[in-house]
Coordinates of C-alpha atoms in Angstrom, one line a residue:
X2 CA 20.4 1.6 12.7
X3 CA 16.8 2.9 13.0
X4 CA 17.5 5.9 10.7
X5 CA 19.0 3.5 8.1
X6 CA 15.9 1.2 8.3
X7 CA 13.6 4.2 7.9
X8 CA 15.6 5.4 4.9
X9 CA 15.5 1.9 3.5
X10 CA 11.7 1.7 3.7
X11 CA 11.3 5.2 2.2
X12 CA 13.4 4.1 -0.7
X13 CA 11.3 1.1 -1.4
X14 CA 8.0 2.9 -1.1
X15 CA 9.2 5.8 -3.3
X16 CA 10.6 3.6 -6.1
X17 CA 8.0 0.8 -6.4
X18 CA 4.6 1.4 -8.0
X19 CA 2.7 -1.7 -6.8
X20 CA 1.5 -2.7 -3.4
X21 CA 0.4 -6.4 -2.9
X22 CA -2.7 -5.7 -0.8
X23 CA -3.9 -8.4 1.6
X24 CA -7.6 -8.6 2.7
X25 CA -9.7 -11.4 4.1
X26 CA -12.5 -13.0 2.2
X27 CA -15.8 -13.6 4.1
X28 CA -14.7 -17.2 5.0
X29 CA -11.5 -15.8 6.5
X30 CA -9.3 -17.0 3.6
X31 CA -6.5 -14.5 2.8
X32 CA -6.8 -12.6 -0.6
X33 CA -4.0 -10.7 -2.3
X34 CA -4.4 -8.2 -5.0
X35 CA -1.7 -6.0 -6.7
X36 CA -2.8 -2.4 -6.7
X37 CA -1.0 0.6 -8.1
X38 CA -0.5 3.0 -5.2
X39 CA 0.7 6.3 -4.1
X40 CA 1.3 7.7 -0.6
X41 CA 1.0 10.8 1.4
X42 CA 4.0 11.1 3.7
X43 CA 4.1 7.4 4.4
X44 CA 1.0 7.8 6.7
X45 CA -1.6 7.0 4.1
X46 CA -1.5 4.8 1.0
X47 CA -4.0 5.5 -1.9
X48 CA -5.3 3.4 -4.8
X49 CA -8.1 3.4 -7.2
X50 CA -10.3 0.3 -7.6
X51 CA -13.8 -0.8 -8.6
X52 CA -16.1 -1.0 -5.5
X53 CA -17.3 -4.4 -6.7
X54 CA -13.8 -5.9 -6.8
X55 CA -13.4 -8.7 -4.2
X56 CA -10.7 -6.8 -2.3
X57 CA -12.9 -3.7 -2.2
X58 CA -15.9 -5.7 -0.9
X59 CA -13.6 -7.3 1.7
X60 CA -12.5 -3.9 2.9
X61 CA -16.1 -2.8 3.3
X62 CA -16.7 -5.9 5.5
X63 CA -13.3 -5.9 7.4
X64 CA -11.1 -2.8 7.1
X65 CA -8.0 -4.6 8.5
X66 CA -5.4 -4.9 5.7
X67 CA -1.8 -5.6 5.2
X68 CA 0.6 -5.4 2.3
X69 CA 4.0 -5.8 0.9
X70 CA 5.9 -3.5 -1.5
X71 CA 9.0 -5.0 -3.2
X72 CA 10.9 -5.0 -6.5
X73 CA 9.9 -8.1 -8.3
X74 CA 12.5 -7.5 -11.0
X75 CA 15.4 -8.4 -8.6
X76 CA 16.9 -11.8 -9.3
X77 CA 16.3 -14.6 -6.7
X78 CA 19.1 -14.8 -4.0
X79 CA 20.1 -11.2 -4.4
X80 CA 18.9 -10.2 -1.0
X81 CA 15.7 -8.4 -2.3
X82 CA 14.3 -5.8 -0.1
X83 CA 10.7 -5.3 0.9
X84 CA 8.6 -3.0 3.0
X85 CA 5.6 -4.5 4.9
X86 CA 2.7 -2.3 5.9
X87 CA -0.4 -2.9 8.1
X88 CA -3.3 -0.6 8.6
X89 CA -7.0 0.1 8.2
X90 CA -8.5 0.7 4.8
X91 CA -11.7 2.3 3.5
X92 CA -13.3 3.8 0.5
X93 CA -12.9 7.6 0.5
X94 CA -16.4 9.2 0.9
X95 CA -17.5 11.8 -1.7
X96 CA -17.2 14.7 0.8
X97 CA -13.4 13.9 1.2
X98 CA -12.6 13.5 -2.5
X99 CA -11.4 17.1 -3.1
X100 CA -8.9 17.0 -0.3
X101 CA -7.8 13.4 -0.7
X102 CA -7.3 13.6 -4.5
X103 CA -5.1 16.6 -4.0
X104 CA -2.7 14.4 -2.0
X105 CA -3.3 11.0 -3.5
X106 CA -2.2 11.9 -7.0
X107 CA 0.7 14.2 -6.1
X108 CA 3.3 11.4 -6.4
X109 CA 2.9 9.2 -9.5
X110 CA 5.3 6.8 -11.1
X111 CA 5.6 6.2 -14.8
X112 CA 2.5 6.7 -16.9
X113 CA 0.1 6.7 -14.1
X114 CA -2.7 9.2 -14.3
X115 CA -4.2 11.4 -11.7
X116 CA -8.0 11.2 -11.2
X117 CA -10.3 14.2 -10.5
X118 CA -12.9 13.8 -7.8
X119 CA -15.7 13.8 -10.3
X120 CA -14.2 10.6 -11.9
X121 CA -14.4 8.8 -8.6
X122 CA -18.1 9.4 -7.5
X123 CA -21.6 9.0 -8.8
X124 CA -21.9 6.7 -11.8
X125 CA -18.1 6.3 -12.1
X126 CA -16.9 2.7 -12.1
X127 CA -13.9 3.4 -9.9
X128 CA -13.4 4.8 -6.3
X129 CA -10.5 6.0 -4.3
X130 CA -9.3 3.9 -1.3
X131 CA -7.0 4.9 1.5
X132 CA -5.1 2.8 4.0
X133 CA -4.2 4.6 7.2
X134 CA -0.9 3.1 8.1
X135 CA -0.4 1.6 11.6
X136 CA 2.8 -0.2 11.1
X137 CA 5.8 -0.3 8.7
X138 CA 8.3 -3.1 8.8
X139 CA 11.6 -3.5 6.8
X140 CA 12.3 -6.9 5.4
X141 CA 15.9 -7.9 6.0
X142 CA 17.4 -11.0 4.3
X143 CA 19.1 -13.6 6.4
X144 CA 22.0 -12.2 8.3
X145 CA 24.5 -14.8 7.2
X146 CA 25.0 -14.9 3.4
X147 CA 26.9 -18.3 3.6
X148 CA 24.0 -19.9 5.6
X149 CA 20.8 -20.3 3.6
X150 CA 19.0 -21.4 6.7
X151 CA 19.6 -18.1 8.4
X152 CA 16.2 -16.5 9.1
X153 CA 14.8 -13.5 7.4
X154 CA 13.7 -10.7 9.7
X155 CA 11.2 -8.0 9.9
X156 CA 12.1 -5.0 11.9
X157 CA 9.7 -2.2 12.7
X158 CA 10.5 1.1 10.8
X159 CA 9.2 4.7 10.8
X160 CA 9.7 6.2 7.3
X161 CA 7.7 9.3 8.1
X162 CA 10.0 12.5 7.7

């Protein structure tokens, strides 16, 4: 079953372009933000954002983050699948941009564009962020399709190959 869960999470992460990123505001209130993301071997998630965006400022203050990746086009009640992720996030410093850009923009979905390091430093309005993944979980709908009260479940997964 573990191998199936790992494959399940890989499928979601590889097919969906957006991560709903969760950070904490200064008062402790949760804040969610959709970000277009890419990954490097399921160990690191990357996105580009303005450093003055609230979620970017939250990461600077508290790097603990979580997120969910799911296909929002699936109709309700269809047993939608999701992958939950937890980790530590940070802005990629200038000295790491060459190396990080080479992997961050290797896998892009749709019309997404790759950024060059010079577009993410100095006077540029955007920066590259990375989440070092600590935990993946697979979302499983309730186990009994005839019982709407059956609990949904999260089970730890390891999509790394």
